[in-house]
Structures are given as structure tokens and as C-alpha cells.
Amino acid sequence: MSELLTKEEYEAIAAGLTLPTSAFIDGGYRQAISGKTFETVNPATGVKLADIAACGAEDVDFAVSKAREAFDDGRWSKIHPSERKDVLIRLCKLMTRNARELAVMESLDSGKTIFDCETVDIPESIHCIKWHAELIDKIYDQVSPASDDHIAMVVREPVGVVGLVLPLNFPLLMMAWKIGPALAAGCSVIVKPAEETSLTALRLAELAAEAGVPAGVLNVLPGMGPDVGEPLGSHNDIDMVSFTGSTETGRRFLHYSADSNLKEVVLEMGGKNPCVVMDDAENLDMVAAHVVNGAFWNMGENCSAASRLIVHEDVKDTLLERVKAHTREWVMGDPLDPQVRVGALVSKEHFEKVSGYLKQVKDPVLGGKASGSAFVEPTVVETTPDTALAREEIFGPVLSVMTVKSFEEAIAQANNTEYGLAASLFTANTKRAIRGARAIKAGTVTVNSFGEGDIATPFGGYKQSGFGGRDNSIHAHDQYTQLKTIWIDLSDDAPDSVD
């Protein structure tokens, strides 16, 4: 992406935006059948951005019928994989052409910093869709070991009509994580964006139609969870649901599936992720930079945020001094200012939840203050493993620090959680690094860095962080396809008779 603009230039782009306000169904924008709307607000200012169509169960039924019609007639599901690839590559080109508009729209709607939107969210969204597009015609089916009398083929088929339920924290990127493999597989999809952050999902659907995605194949239904998410989860003509969000809400989709048509369900949910720093960790200044990035990136509104620092007592004081020094570089303020690294929390309700945890913070190492109705400064607090600060997913810029005396105690503390999404381990001892990575119960463990891998590595969680599949990598395609065995008998012999 090109160089960042000035704050004034971003404000000028924001003033000239035309915001999408209608649902996108069957290839075009349309109002909710009920005519109802809801407000979407810029969380940084509290100013209303637009009134968005508030879809309901009747809109879900209509979108499902159009998605099913598109899937069954094969306008997308049965065309050659290279044709789907070409369309998705065109979509990536359109996203690139409109990248700055998407970045500003994302920042306004979510409170995310324009720095992150420009340098991470938009380019990574484009890369994700392009990666899956390029993979479409490179996934081979299989032939099983055979005798002279048979051939057995194992083939992939698109699973059908899928519901994709998005989180509020990475609106466009999480949409890309899901529609990339789903559309590549040939599915028809219905996207339910978080009600707080619907704008870029609607705009992306419009760009997809312009790129050549057929009507009915990509639909976006904004609205409240009970009005759209639950009907999607309970619908008898949806074949699969992929959900990213809280563990509490994720559980409901398993109930919806059990009570309807036993649709497949993939869940990517919460985390209380450990960052383990041992006494032999090299370059504590570098470690501190990773710790700060892991804890405060995207205001801590990140399911893989490194929100628990588990540090050996011999290096704790030195590390915390360097954590404080690096945190001072994370300026809090107007999200459209490219110098700002900590923007607004996504909604007033979420701000109240996060700031509520600050009441439990006594004598913080750093921070501990909230301002206005959206801003919480990066906060570091020493605590013990039995506190809410150490055990509950705050989903805000709060780093809980716990001290340990040994490698074994550190690993035990890392696993002392109901979650298991991500973890990081800092040590100069290679054997200790491998032993620790294997022992920590998490879907992704990074060594001497904070991160989530990349598009080529599967992402998902253990325990109450994940269920049913993985995002990213070739493995993401598994959840949007069915395996079928085709057995071809070549024998001329009749089967033995049965008495």
C-alpha cells in the first residue's frame, strides 16, 4: 500500500464517503422487508454515521432461498475452478483500487486506527482472498489404493449454502478469512456482520458483484444477533455455519444445529492467551516490543491478544521497565490520525465492560484510566492467577502480569485457563522452546515472537476457544467442502448370491 496520508487528508476522504445502508441480497442492495433500521455510530466521536437496514428472519428466509437457487443451478458451484479464480482475482483488484476508501470506512465504523486499517486490515484482506483464489485450481482430489477390479475416487464437493457470522473487531479481515475459502469451494454464502461494524461488509459485497460474483452467491444481512444470527443458525436449508465471536454466543450455534438440521458448525471463539517469558530470554527490549504489540494491538480487541504475561521472577522487573518504555510509544487518540496506535473501543457498551475491569486495578504498573465513552489507555497490572483480571477475557488493552519461579510453573500457569487459542514463549533454549510449545494447549504457539502465523498456517483453538475446524491455510477449505467416495466396480463377475 502507498504511504500514509495526513490526518486532514483522511478526514477529507471520510467527509466524501457514500456509506452503504441496505442489505445486499441476490446481487443488489435492498431494504429490510420490515423497513426497520438501526444506527451505526462512530465510536470515537459518538456521532451517527448512518441508519442501516435491520434485517430479520424473513430476510434470512429470502436470502437463503436465493442462495439455494444460485447453488443448485450451478452458476457458481459448478463452473470450472479457474473461472471462480478469475472472478476472485478481479475482486482483489477492485479492493486494491478502493483500498483507501475501505480503510477509512473501517476506521470510522469500528474505532480502529487508520494506521492498522491501512497497513494490516485492508492489505491482509486482499491477500487472503487472493491466496484462496489462487488455491482453487491447485487442490487435487484423490484415488484410493485399488485392485484390478475397482477404482475408488475421493472427491471434494462444496458443502452448499453457508452462514458466515462475523465478529466486531476485524470486520473486513474476518469476512475475507471466511468468504475466501467458502467462495473458492463453490459455496453460496450469507454473511451476518456484527451490528457495530457492518459498513465494509456491505461495500465488499457490492465490489464482488462488480467483479462478477453471480447474484445470490454472496449476500450480506446486517442486523441484531437474535434477528439474523439465530435464524441463520436455526435454518433448515443452511448446510453449514462458521462463527467467530465470543464463547458464550458460539455455544448457541451448537444448540441451533442440534435443534434444526444438524448443520455443520465451525467456531472460533475467545482467548486468554499467555505470553511466557523465561529467565534466559534474549534481548528483553525486543521481547518487550512483542509483549506490548501482543497486548495492545487493536486496543486489545483481539481474540489472540497476549493478555497474560507470565514472566520469570529473575527478569520481571527489567522486562516491565522496558514494557513501560515501549507502551509510551503507543499514542492514544483520534483513529484517523496516522500517528495514533490506540484508537477507540468499538462501542459504548464494550467501553463500559472494559472500563469496569479497571475498577479492579489497584496500583497499576502503567495506565489504568478511561476517558470519554470509548477510550481506555494501555494498562499493565500485576495480579495473581485467581483474579478476574487473570482469568476472564477482557477484550481491551489490559495486560495482566504474573510471576513464576520455574519453567514448569510457567507452563502450568499458561494452561490454567478454559481457553486455548494462542500463546507465545520466549526462551533462548531450543529444547525448552520445543518442549514448551508442545506442552502449551493452544492452537497456535509462537516462539520468540507474538503472532498468529500467516495465511498458510491454520488458525483456531483448543478447549473453549474453538470447535469443528480451522481458518486460514488449505485446511480452511475442509469446512466448506464435503468428501464423497465414488466407487467404480470394474469386475465382470456377478456378486455372490445371498441365501
Short mmCIF file of C-alpha atoms in Angstrom, two decimals:
data_model
loop_
_atom_site.label_atom_id
_atom_site.label_comp_id
_atom_site.label_asym_id
_atom_site.label_seq_id
_atom_site.Cartn_x
_atom_site.Cartn_y
_atom_site.Cartn_z
CA MET A 1 0.00 0.00 0.00
CA SER A 2 1.14 3.55 -0.66
CA GLU A 3 2.39 5.87 2.06
CA LEU A 4 0.07 7.03 4.81
CA LEU A 5 -1.73 10.32 4.35
CA THR A 6 -2.12 13.13 6.85
CA LYS A 7 -4.96 13.30 9.36
CA GLU A 8 -6.52 16.15 7.37
CA GLU A 9 -6.43 14.11 4.17
CA TYR A 10 -8.11 11.15 5.86
CA GLU A 11 -10.77 13.47 7.26
CA ALA A 12 -11.41 14.78 3.74
CA ILE A 13 -11.87 11.21 2.46
CA ALA A 14 -14.22 10.47 5.34
CA ALA A 15 -16.32 13.54 4.54
CA GLY A 16 -16.75 12.39 0.95
CA LEU A 17 -17.71 8.79 1.61
CA THR A 18 -21.03 7.37 0.44
CA LEU A 19 -21.92 4.80 3.07
CA PRO A 20 -23.87 1.64 2.19
CA THR A 21 -27.04 1.36 4.27
CA SER A 22 -29.05 -1.52 2.77
CA ALA A 23 -28.78 -5.28 2.92
CA PHE A 24 -27.17 -6.93 -0.10
CA ILE A 25 -29.27 -9.84 -1.36
CA ASP A 26 -29.43 -11.56 -4.75
CA GLY A 27 -26.94 -9.25 -6.38
CA GLY A 28 -28.19 -5.87 -5.20
CA TYR A 29 -28.99 -3.58 -2.30
CA ARG A 30 -32.44 -3.75 -0.75
CA GLN A 31 -34.07 -2.55 2.43
CA ALA A 32 -35.13 -4.95 5.17
CA ILE A 33 -38.57 -6.41 4.50
CA SER A 34 -39.82 -4.90 7.76
CA GLY A 35 -38.45 -1.47 6.82
CA LYS A 36 -36.66 -1.30 10.17
CA THR A 37 -33.22 0.29 10.59
CA PHE A 38 -30.61 0.70 13.30
CA GLU A 39 -27.94 3.33 13.89
CA THR A 40 -24.28 2.73 13.28
CA VAL A 41 -22.11 5.18 15.22
CA ASN A 42 -18.53 6.35 15.02
CA PRO A 43 -17.36 5.14 18.46
CA ALA A 44 -14.54 7.69 18.61
CA THR A 45 -16.93 10.65 18.38
CA GLY A 46 -20.34 9.24 19.24
CA VAL A 47 -21.70 10.74 16.01
CA LYS A 48 -24.17 8.71 13.97
CA LEU A 49 -22.77 7.56 10.65
CA ALA A 50 -25.88 6.08 9.06
CA ASP A 51 -29.12 4.17 9.54
CA ILE A 52 -28.57 0.58 8.42
CA ALA A 53 -31.23 -1.90 7.31
CA ALA A 54 -32.19 -4.08 10.28
CA CYS A 55 -32.84 -7.48 8.78
CA GLY A 56 -34.96 -10.17 10.38
CA ALA A 57 -36.00 -13.79 9.96
CA GLU A 58 -38.00 -13.01 6.82
CA ASP A 59 -34.90 -11.50 5.19
CA VAL A 60 -32.92 -14.60 6.19
CA ASP A 61 -35.55 -16.81 4.52
CA PHE A 62 -35.43 -14.73 1.35
CA ALA A 63 -31.63 -14.68 1.22
CA VAL A 64 -31.41 -18.42 1.85
CA SER A 65 -33.87 -19.12 -0.96
CA LYS A 66 -31.81 -17.01 -3.38
CA ALA A 67 -28.55 -18.56 -2.19
CA ARG A 68 -30.01 -22.06 -2.59
CA GLU A 69 -31.29 -21.23 -6.06
CA ALA A 70 -27.84 -19.98 -7.05
CA PHE A 71 -26.14 -23.04 -5.60
CA ASP A 72 -28.47 -25.57 -7.18
CA ASP A 73 -28.41 -24.12 -10.69
CA GLY A 74 -24.61 -24.13 -10.62
CA ARG A 75 -23.99 -20.53 -11.70
CA TRP A 76 -21.05 -20.56 -9.25
CA SER A 77 -20.83 -24.02 -7.69
CA LYS A 78 -20.48 -25.90 -10.98
CA ILE A 79 -18.33 -23.59 -13.09
CA HIS A 80 -14.69 -24.51 -13.65
CA PRO A 81 -12.47 -23.66 -10.65
CA SER A 82 -10.32 -21.41 -12.83
CA GLU A 83 -13.38 -19.31 -13.62
CA ARG A 84 -14.05 -18.78 -9.93
CA LYS A 85 -10.38 -17.90 -9.51
CA ASP A 86 -10.57 -15.25 -12.22
CA VAL A 87 -13.59 -13.60 -10.60
CA LEU A 88 -11.99 -13.51 -7.15
CA ILE A 89 -8.77 -12.09 -8.58
CA ARG A 90 -10.87 -9.31 -10.17
CA LEU A 91 -12.42 -8.70 -6.76
CA CYS A 92 -8.94 -8.32 -5.26
CA LYS A 93 -8.05 -5.77 -7.93
CA LEU A 94 -11.20 -3.79 -7.15
CA MET A 95 -10.41 -3.93 -3.44
CA THR A 96 -6.92 -2.64 -4.17
CA ARG A 97 -8.35 0.18 -6.27
CA ASN A 98 -10.73 1.11 -3.43
CA ALA A 99 -8.38 0.25 -0.56
CA ARG A 100 -8.17 3.73 0.92
CA GLU A 101 -11.96 4.13 0.92
CA LEU A 102 -12.30 0.75 2.65
CA ALA A 103 -9.64 1.70 5.23
CA VAL A 104 -11.32 4.97 6.17
CA MET A 105 -14.77 3.35 6.26
CA GLU A 106 -13.43 0.61 8.54
CA SER A 107 -11.80 3.12 10.87
CA LEU A 108 -14.92 5.28 11.15
CA ASP A 109 -17.21 2.33 11.83
CA SER A 110 -15.04 0.41 14.29
CA GLY A 111 -12.77 2.90 16.05
CA LYS A 112 -9.72 1.08 14.67
CA THR A 113 -6.73 3.26 13.91
CA ILE A 114 -6.24 4.25 10.30
CA PHE A 115 -2.65 3.06 10.77
CA ASP A 116 -3.88 -0.51 11.34
CA CYS A 117 -6.55 -0.32 8.66
CA GLU A 118 -4.06 0.90 6.05
CA THR A 119 -1.11 -1.34 7.00
CA VAL A 120 -2.80 -4.52 8.24
CA ASP A 121 -6.54 -5.00 7.78
CA ILE A 122 -7.09 -3.98 4.17
CA PRO A 123 -3.89 -5.40 2.61
CA GLU A 124 -4.27 -8.64 4.59
CA SER A 125 -7.92 -8.96 3.49
CA ILE A 126 -6.89 -8.63 -0.14
CA HIS A 127 -4.01 -11.07 0.30
CA CYS A 128 -6.32 -13.62 1.97
CA ILE A 129 -8.89 -13.64 -0.83
CA LYS A 130 -6.14 -13.74 -3.47
CA TRP A 131 -4.41 -16.65 -1.70
CA HIS A 132 -7.57 -18.75 -1.64
CA ALA A 133 -8.39 -17.76 -5.21
CA GLU A 134 -5.00 -18.99 -6.39
CA LEU A 135 -5.52 -22.24 -4.47
CA ILE A 136 -8.82 -23.10 -6.18
CA ASP A 137 -7.37 -24.94 -9.17
CA LYS A 138 -4.45 -26.46 -7.26
CA ILE A 139 -6.31 -28.69 -4.80
CA TYR A 140 -6.32 -32.23 -6.16
CA ASP A 141 -8.81 -34.94 -5.31
CA GLN A 142 -7.60 -38.47 -4.56
CA VAL A 143 -7.76 -42.06 -5.76
CA SER A 144 -7.60 -44.70 -3.05
CA PRO A 145 -5.42 -47.84 -3.27
CA ALA A 146 -7.20 -50.14 -5.73
CA SER A 147 -7.38 -53.69 -7.03
CA ASP A 148 -7.73 -54.60 -10.70
CA ASP A 149 -11.48 -54.80 -10.12
CA HIS A 150 -12.27 -51.31 -8.87
CA ILE A 151 -11.38 -47.65 -8.81
CA ALA A 152 -12.30 -45.53 -5.78
CA MET A 153 -12.20 -41.76 -6.09
CA VAL A 154 -12.34 -39.39 -3.12
CA VAL A 155 -13.64 -36.03 -4.33
CA ARG A 156 -14.48 -32.70 -2.72
CA GLU A 157 -17.82 -31.02 -3.28
CA PRO A 158 -18.93 -27.62 -1.98
CA VAL A 159 -20.94 -28.05 1.21
CA GLY A 160 -23.80 -25.86 -0.08
CA VAL A 161 -25.33 -22.74 1.45
CA VAL A 162 -23.31 -21.43 4.36
CA GLY A 163 -23.89 -18.78 7.02
CA LEU A 164 -20.87 -16.70 7.99
CA VAL A 165 -21.22 -14.80 11.27
CA LEU A 166 -18.55 -12.15 11.77
CA PRO A 167 -17.03 -10.53 14.88
CA LEU A 168 -16.87 -6.81 15.61
CA ASN A 169 -13.10 -6.45 15.94
CA PHE A 170 -11.74 -7.22 12.45
CA PRO A 171 -14.81 -6.70 10.24
CA LEU A 172 -13.29 -6.90 6.77
CA LEU A 173 -10.39 -9.23 7.54
CA MET A 174 -12.60 -11.84 9.21
CA MET A 175 -15.01 -11.61 6.28
CA ALA A 176 -12.07 -12.33 3.97
CA TRP A 177 -10.99 -15.27 6.15
CA LYS A 178 -14.42 -16.81 5.61
CA ILE A 179 -15.56 -15.85 2.12
CA GLY A 180 -12.12 -16.61 0.66
CA PRO A 181 -12.29 -20.39 1.13
CA ALA A 182 -16.11 -20.55 1.02
CA LEU A 183 -16.38 -18.90 -2.39
CA ALA A 184 -13.31 -20.73 -3.63
CA ALA A 185 -15.01 -24.03 -2.79
CA GLY A 186 -18.12 -23.04 -4.76
CA CYS A 187 -20.49 -22.36 -1.87
CA SER A 188 -23.21 -19.73 -1.75
CA VAL A 189 -22.82 -17.58 1.35
CA ILE A 190 -24.88 -15.38 3.63
CA VAL A 191 -22.77 -13.02 5.76
CA LYS A 192 -24.04 -11.63 9.03
CA PRO A 193 -21.68 -8.78 10.07
CA ALA A 194 -21.55 -7.58 13.66
CA GLU A 195 -24.18 -4.90 14.14
CA GLU A 196 -21.48 -2.47 15.32
CA THR A 197 -19.43 -2.86 12.13
CA SER A 198 -21.49 -3.56 9.01
CA LEU A 199 -20.28 -0.97 6.51
CA THR A 200 -17.26 -2.62 4.86
CA ALA A 201 -19.04 -5.97 4.56
CA LEU A 202 -21.80 -4.29 2.56
CA ARG A 203 -19.31 -2.42 0.39
CA LEU A 204 -17.32 -5.60 -0.26
CA ALA A 205 -20.47 -7.38 -1.47
CA GLU A 206 -21.03 -4.58 -3.97
CA LEU A 207 -17.44 -4.88 -5.22
CA ALA A 208 -17.85 -8.66 -5.51
CA ALA A 209 -20.88 -8.22 -7.74
CA GLU A 210 -18.94 -5.76 -9.87
CA ALA A 211 -16.15 -8.35 -10.14
CA GLY A 212 -18.59 -10.95 -11.46
CA VAL A 213 -19.72 -12.95 -8.44
CA PRO A 214 -23.21 -14.04 -9.59
CA ALA A 215 -26.41 -12.86 -7.93
CA GLY A 216 -27.37 -14.93 -4.92
CA VAL A 217 -23.85 -16.22 -4.28
CA LEU A 218 -22.71 -13.53 -1.80
CA ASN A 219 -25.36 -11.95 0.41
CA VAL A 220 -24.87 -9.64 3.42
CA LEU A 221 -27.59 -9.24 6.06
CA PRO A 222 -26.93 -6.59 8.72
CA GLY A 223 -28.96 -6.72 11.90
CA MET A 224 -29.03 -7.86 15.50
CA GLY A 225 -27.90 -11.30 16.63
CA PRO A 226 -31.33 -12.60 17.69
CA ASP A 227 -32.88 -11.28 14.47
CA VAL A 228 -30.32 -12.56 11.94
CA GLY A 229 -27.70 -14.75 13.64
CA GLU A 230 -30.16 -17.04 15.38
CA PRO A 231 -32.36 -17.57 12.27
CA LEU A 232 -29.22 -18.39 10.30
CA GLY A 233 -28.13 -20.91 12.92
CA SER A 234 -31.58 -22.47 13.08
CA HIS A 235 -32.40 -22.50 9.38
CA ASN A 236 -33.12 -25.93 7.94
CA ASP A 237 -31.81 -25.02 4.50
CA ILE A 238 -28.38 -23.81 5.58
CA ASP A 239 -25.78 -26.56 5.37
CA MET A 240 -23.01 -25.08 7.48
CA VAL A 241 -22.27 -22.10 9.76
CA SER A 242 -18.88 -20.57 10.52
CA PHE A 243 -18.90 -18.28 13.53
CA THR A 244 -16.22 -16.04 15.03
CA GLY A 245 -17.01 -14.29 18.30
CA SER A 246 -17.47 -14.92 21.99
CA THR A 247 -17.52 -18.39 23.51
CA GLU A 248 -20.90 -17.65 25.07
CA THR A 249 -22.51 -16.93 21.69
CA GLY A 250 -20.62 -19.73 19.96
CA ARG A 251 -22.22 -22.31 22.25
CA ARG A 252 -25.64 -21.25 20.99
CA PHE A 253 -24.82 -22.27 17.43
CA LEU A 254 -24.29 -25.83 18.57
CA HIS A 255 -27.79 -25.75 20.07
CA TYR A 256 -29.21 -24.20 16.91
CA SER A 257 -27.66 -27.00 14.86
CA ALA A 258 -28.90 -29.74 17.18
CA ASP A 259 -32.42 -28.32 17.17
CA SER A 260 -32.61 -27.92 13.38
CA ASN A 261 -30.96 -29.91 10.58
CA LEU A 262 -27.64 -30.84 12.26
CA LYS A 263 -25.79 -28.41 10.03
CA GLU A 264 -22.03 -28.40 10.36
CA VAL A 265 -20.68 -25.75 12.74
CA VAL A 266 -17.20 -24.25 12.98
CA LEU A 267 -16.48 -21.93 15.91
CA GLU A 268 -13.54 -19.59 16.52
CA MET A 269 -14.08 -18.03 19.91
CA GLY A 270 -12.43 -16.33 22.86
CA GLY A 271 -8.98 -16.45 24.39
CA LYS A 272 -6.98 -15.52 27.46
CA ASN A 273 -3.65 -16.05 25.83
CA PRO A 274 -0.38 -16.49 27.73
CA CYS A 275 2.91 -14.84 26.89
CA VAL A 276 5.61 -16.78 28.73
CA VAL A 277 8.99 -15.10 29.24
CA MET A 278 11.71 -17.24 30.79
CA ASP A 279 14.85 -16.09 32.59
CA ASP A 280 17.05 -16.97 29.61
CA ALA A 281 15.06 -14.92 27.07
CA GLU A 282 17.39 -12.96 24.83
CA ASN A 283 17.12 -9.23 24.09
CA LEU A 284 14.47 -8.16 26.61
CA ASP A 285 13.92 -4.95 24.70
CA MET A 286 12.76 -6.98 21.68
CA VAL A 287 10.67 -9.18 23.98
CA ALA A 288 9.01 -6.09 25.46
CA ALA A 289 8.12 -4.80 21.99
CA HIS A 290 6.40 -8.12 21.21
CA VAL A 291 4.61 -8.10 24.58
CA VAL A 292 3.26 -4.60 24.02
CA ASN A 293 2.17 -5.35 20.46
CA GLY A 294 0.50 -8.57 21.56
CA ALA A 295 -1.38 -6.91 24.41
CA PHE A 296 -2.40 -3.56 22.91
CA TRP A 297 -2.69 -4.09 19.13
CA ASN A 298 -6.25 -3.19 18.06
CA MET A 299 -6.90 -1.89 21.58
CA GLY A 300 -6.73 -5.45 22.88
CA GLU A 301 -9.89 -6.27 20.92
CA ASN A 302 -8.26 -9.39 19.60
CA CYS A 303 -9.17 -12.98 20.46
CA SER A 304 -5.48 -13.91 20.24
CA ALA A 305 -4.26 -10.93 22.28
CA ALA A 306 -1.37 -11.77 24.61
CA SER A 307 -3.31 -10.62 27.66
CA ARG A 308 -1.45 -12.69 30.29
CA LEU A 309 2.26 -12.05 30.79
CA ILE A 310 3.78 -14.97 32.70
CA VAL A 311 7.33 -13.92 33.49
CA HIS A 312 10.19 -15.47 35.44
CA GLU A 313 10.96 -13.60 38.64
CA ASP A 314 14.61 -13.05 37.67
CA VAL A 315 13.73 -10.87 34.66
CA LYS A 316 10.35 -9.45 35.65
CA ASP A 317 11.47 -6.02 36.87
CA THR A 318 13.77 -5.42 33.90
CA LEU A 319 11.14 -6.57 31.43
CA LEU A 320 8.39 -4.41 32.94
CA GLU A 321 10.58 -1.32 32.72
CA ARG A 322 11.04 -1.96 29.03
CA VAL A 323 7.34 -2.73 28.58
CA LYS A 324 6.56 0.66 30.07
CA ALA A 325 9.04 2.35 27.73
CA HIS A 326 7.55 0.72 24.62
CA THR A 327 3.97 1.40 25.73
CA ARG A 328 4.69 5.13 25.79
CA GLU A 329 5.11 4.91 22.01
CA TRP A 330 1.52 3.71 21.64
CA VAL A 331 -0.24 7.04 21.39
CA MET A 332 -3.97 7.08 22.14
CA GLY A 333 -6.29 9.42 20.27
CA ASP A 334 -8.24 10.15 17.09
CA PRO A 335 -8.27 6.96 14.97
CA LEU A 336 -7.94 8.99 11.75
CA ASP A 337 -4.61 10.40 12.92
CA PRO A 338 -1.92 8.14 11.39
CA GLN A 339 0.36 8.80 14.39
CA VAL A 340 -2.17 7.17 16.75
CA ARG A 341 -1.73 3.49 17.67
CA VAL A 342 -4.56 3.13 20.22
CA GLY A 343 -7.98 4.12 18.94
CA ALA A 344 -11.49 3.85 20.31
CA LEU A 345 -13.17 0.74 21.66
CA VAL A 346 -15.85 -0.43 19.26
CA SER A 347 -18.94 0.69 21.20
CA LYS A 348 -20.08 2.46 24.33
CA GLU A 349 -21.34 -0.86 25.73
CA HIS A 350 -17.97 -2.50 25.23
CA PHE A 351 -16.21 0.51 26.72
CA GLU A 352 -18.33 0.16 29.84
CA LYS A 353 -17.41 -3.52 30.11
CA VAL A 354 -13.68 -2.90 29.75
CA SER A 355 -13.60 0.17 31.99
CA GLY A 356 -15.47 -1.90 34.59
CA TYR A 357 -12.40 -4.13 34.88
CA LEU A 358 -10.28 -1.07 35.59
CA LYS A 359 -12.11 -0.73 38.92
CA GLN A 360 -10.33 -3.92 39.99
CA VAL A 361 -6.92 -2.47 39.14
CA LYS A 362 -5.10 -1.29 42.24
CA ASP A 363 -1.75 0.45 41.88
CA PRO A 364 -1.19 -0.35 38.18
CA VAL A 365 2.28 -0.67 36.73
CA LEU A 366 1.05 1.58 33.93
CA GLY A 367 -2.20 3.20 32.81
CA GLY A 368 -5.48 2.25 34.42
CA LYS A 369 -7.56 5.20 33.21
CA ALA A 370 -10.55 5.53 30.88
CA SER A 371 -11.75 8.68 29.18
CA GLY A 372 -14.89 9.77 27.38
CA SER A 373 -17.08 6.87 26.31
CA ALA A 374 -14.64 4.99 24.08
CA PHE A 375 -11.01 5.32 25.15
CA VAL A 376 -9.07 3.12 27.58
CA GLU A 377 -5.36 3.71 27.90
CA PRO A 378 -2.97 0.75 27.75
CA THR A 379 -2.89 -0.73 31.23
CA VAL A 380 -0.39 -3.09 32.89
CA VAL A 381 -1.22 -4.63 36.24
CA GLU A 382 0.44 -7.23 38.43
CA THR A 383 -2.01 -9.81 39.71
CA THR A 384 -2.42 -13.44 40.78
CA PRO A 385 -3.85 -16.36 38.78
CA ASP A 386 -7.12 -16.49 40.73
CA THR A 387 -8.38 -12.99 39.85
CA ALA A 388 -10.86 -11.97 37.17
CA LEU A 389 -8.11 -9.88 35.57
CA ALA A 390 -6.08 -13.06 35.08
CA ARG A 391 -8.89 -15.43 34.09
CA GLU A 392 -11.56 -13.55 32.13
CA GLU A 393 -11.32 -12.30 28.56
CA ILE A 394 -11.40 -8.52 28.94
CA PHE A 395 -11.07 -7.79 25.21
CA GLY A 396 -9.44 -4.48 25.92
CA PRO A 397 -5.95 -3.01 26.40
CA VAL A 398 -5.26 -4.60 29.79
CA LEU A 399 -2.16 -6.75 30.37
CA SER A 400 -2.19 -8.93 33.50
CA VAL A 401 1.28 -9.85 34.80
CA MET A 402 2.03 -12.96 36.88
CA THR A 403 5.40 -14.01 38.27
CA VAL A 404 6.74 -17.59 38.25
CA LYS A 405 9.88 -19.27 39.56
CA SER A 406 10.38 -22.11 37.09
CA PHE A 407 9.70 -23.36 33.56
CA GLU A 408 7.28 -25.99 34.90
CA GLU A 409 5.31 -23.39 36.85
CA ALA A 410 5.17 -21.15 33.79
CA ILE A 411 3.71 -23.90 31.58
CA ALA A 412 1.20 -24.83 34.29
CA GLN A 413 0.08 -21.20 34.53
CA ALA A 414 -0.14 -20.93 30.72
CA ASN A 415 -2.55 -23.87 30.68
CA ASN A 416 -4.51 -22.62 33.70
CA THR A 417 -7.40 -21.34 31.57
CA GLU A 418 -10.57 -22.58 29.91
CA TYR A 419 -9.29 -21.15 26.63
CA GLY A 420 -6.64 -22.38 24.21
CA LEU A 421 -6.40 -20.15 21.18
CA ALA A 422 -2.85 -18.79 21.06
CA ALA A 423 0.30 -18.49 23.14
CA SER A 424 3.85 -17.20 22.89
CA LEU A 425 7.05 -18.39 24.55
CA PHE A 426 10.33 -16.51 24.87
CA THR A 427 13.45 -18.53 25.65
CA ALA A 428 16.95 -18.97 24.22
CA ASN A 429 16.94 -22.70 24.99
CA THR A 430 15.86 -24.63 21.89
CA LYS A 431 14.85 -27.79 23.77
CA ARG A 432 12.87 -25.73 26.27
CA ALA A 433 11.17 -23.86 23.40
CA ILE A 434 10.06 -27.08 21.69
CA ARG A 435 9.02 -28.74 24.95
CA GLY A 436 7.06 -25.66 25.95
CA ALA A 437 5.37 -25.26 22.55
CA ARG A 438 4.27 -28.89 22.68
CA ALA A 439 3.09 -28.67 26.28
CA ILE A 440 1.00 -25.49 25.94
CA LYS A 441 -2.58 -26.35 24.98
CA ALA A 442 -3.25 -23.79 22.26
CA GLY A 443 -3.93 -23.86 18.54
CA THR A 444 -1.01 -21.54 17.72
CA VAL A 445 2.18 -21.23 19.75
CA THR A 446 4.80 -18.72 18.61
CA VAL A 447 8.37 -18.90 19.85
CA ASN A 448 10.33 -15.68 20.48
CA SER A 449 7.62 -13.60 18.83
CA PHE A 450 3.96 -12.66 19.08
CA GLY A 451 1.78 -13.57 16.13
CA GLU A 452 -0.78 -15.82 14.52
CA GLY A 453 1.31 -17.39 11.79
CA ASP A 454 0.24 -16.35 8.30
CA ILE A 455 -2.36 -17.20 5.68
CA ALA A 456 -0.66 -20.55 5.01
CA THR A 457 -0.95 -21.76 8.64
CA PRO A 458 -4.22 -22.96 10.23
CA PHE A 459 -5.73 -20.76 12.94
CA GLY A 460 -8.10 -21.98 15.62
CA GLY A 461 -8.24 -23.07 19.21
CA TYR A 462 -8.24 -25.82 21.78
CA LYS A 463 -10.79 -26.17 24.59
CA GLN A 464 -13.37 -23.36 24.69
CA SER A 465 -11.57 -21.31 22.04
CA GLY A 466 -12.51 -23.41 19.05
CA PHE A 467 -14.66 -26.14 17.60
CA GLY A 468 -15.01 -28.02 14.35
CA GLY A 469 -12.30 -26.62 12.09
CA ARG A 470 -9.68 -24.02 11.33
CA ASP A 471 -9.48 -20.70 9.50
CA ASN A 472 -6.62 -19.94 7.09
CA SER A 473 -4.41 -22.36 5.15
CA ILE A 474 -5.57 -25.17 2.92
CA HIS A 475 -7.33 -26.63 5.97
CA ALA A 476 -9.89 -23.80 5.86
CA HIS A 477 -11.28 -25.38 2.68
CA ASP A 478 -12.16 -28.54 4.59
CA GLN A 479 -15.03 -26.85 6.43
CA TYR A 480 -16.63 -25.63 3.21
CA THR A 481 -16.45 -28.95 1.37
CA GLN A 482 -17.85 -32.44 1.72
CA LEU A 483 -15.84 -35.55 0.93
CA LYS A 484 -17.54 -38.03 -1.37
CA THR A 485 -16.39 -41.54 -2.25
CA ILE A 486 -17.15 -42.68 -5.80
CA TRP A 487 -16.63 -46.44 -6.11
CA ILE A 488 -16.38 -47.85 -9.64
CA ASP A 489 -16.65 -51.61 -9.99
CA LEU A 490 -14.66 -52.95 -12.95
CA SER A 491 -15.34 -56.63 -12.35
CA ASP A 492 -17.31 -58.76 -14.81
CA ASP A 493 -18.26 -61.19 -12.06
CA ALA A 494 -21.71 -61.16 -10.55
CA PRO A 495 -21.88 -60.80 -6.76
CA ASP A 496 -22.26 -63.94 -4.73
CA SER A 497 -25.86 -64.80 -4.08
CA VAL A 498 -27.19 -64.42 -0.58
CA ASP A 499 -29.16 -67.30 0.92
#
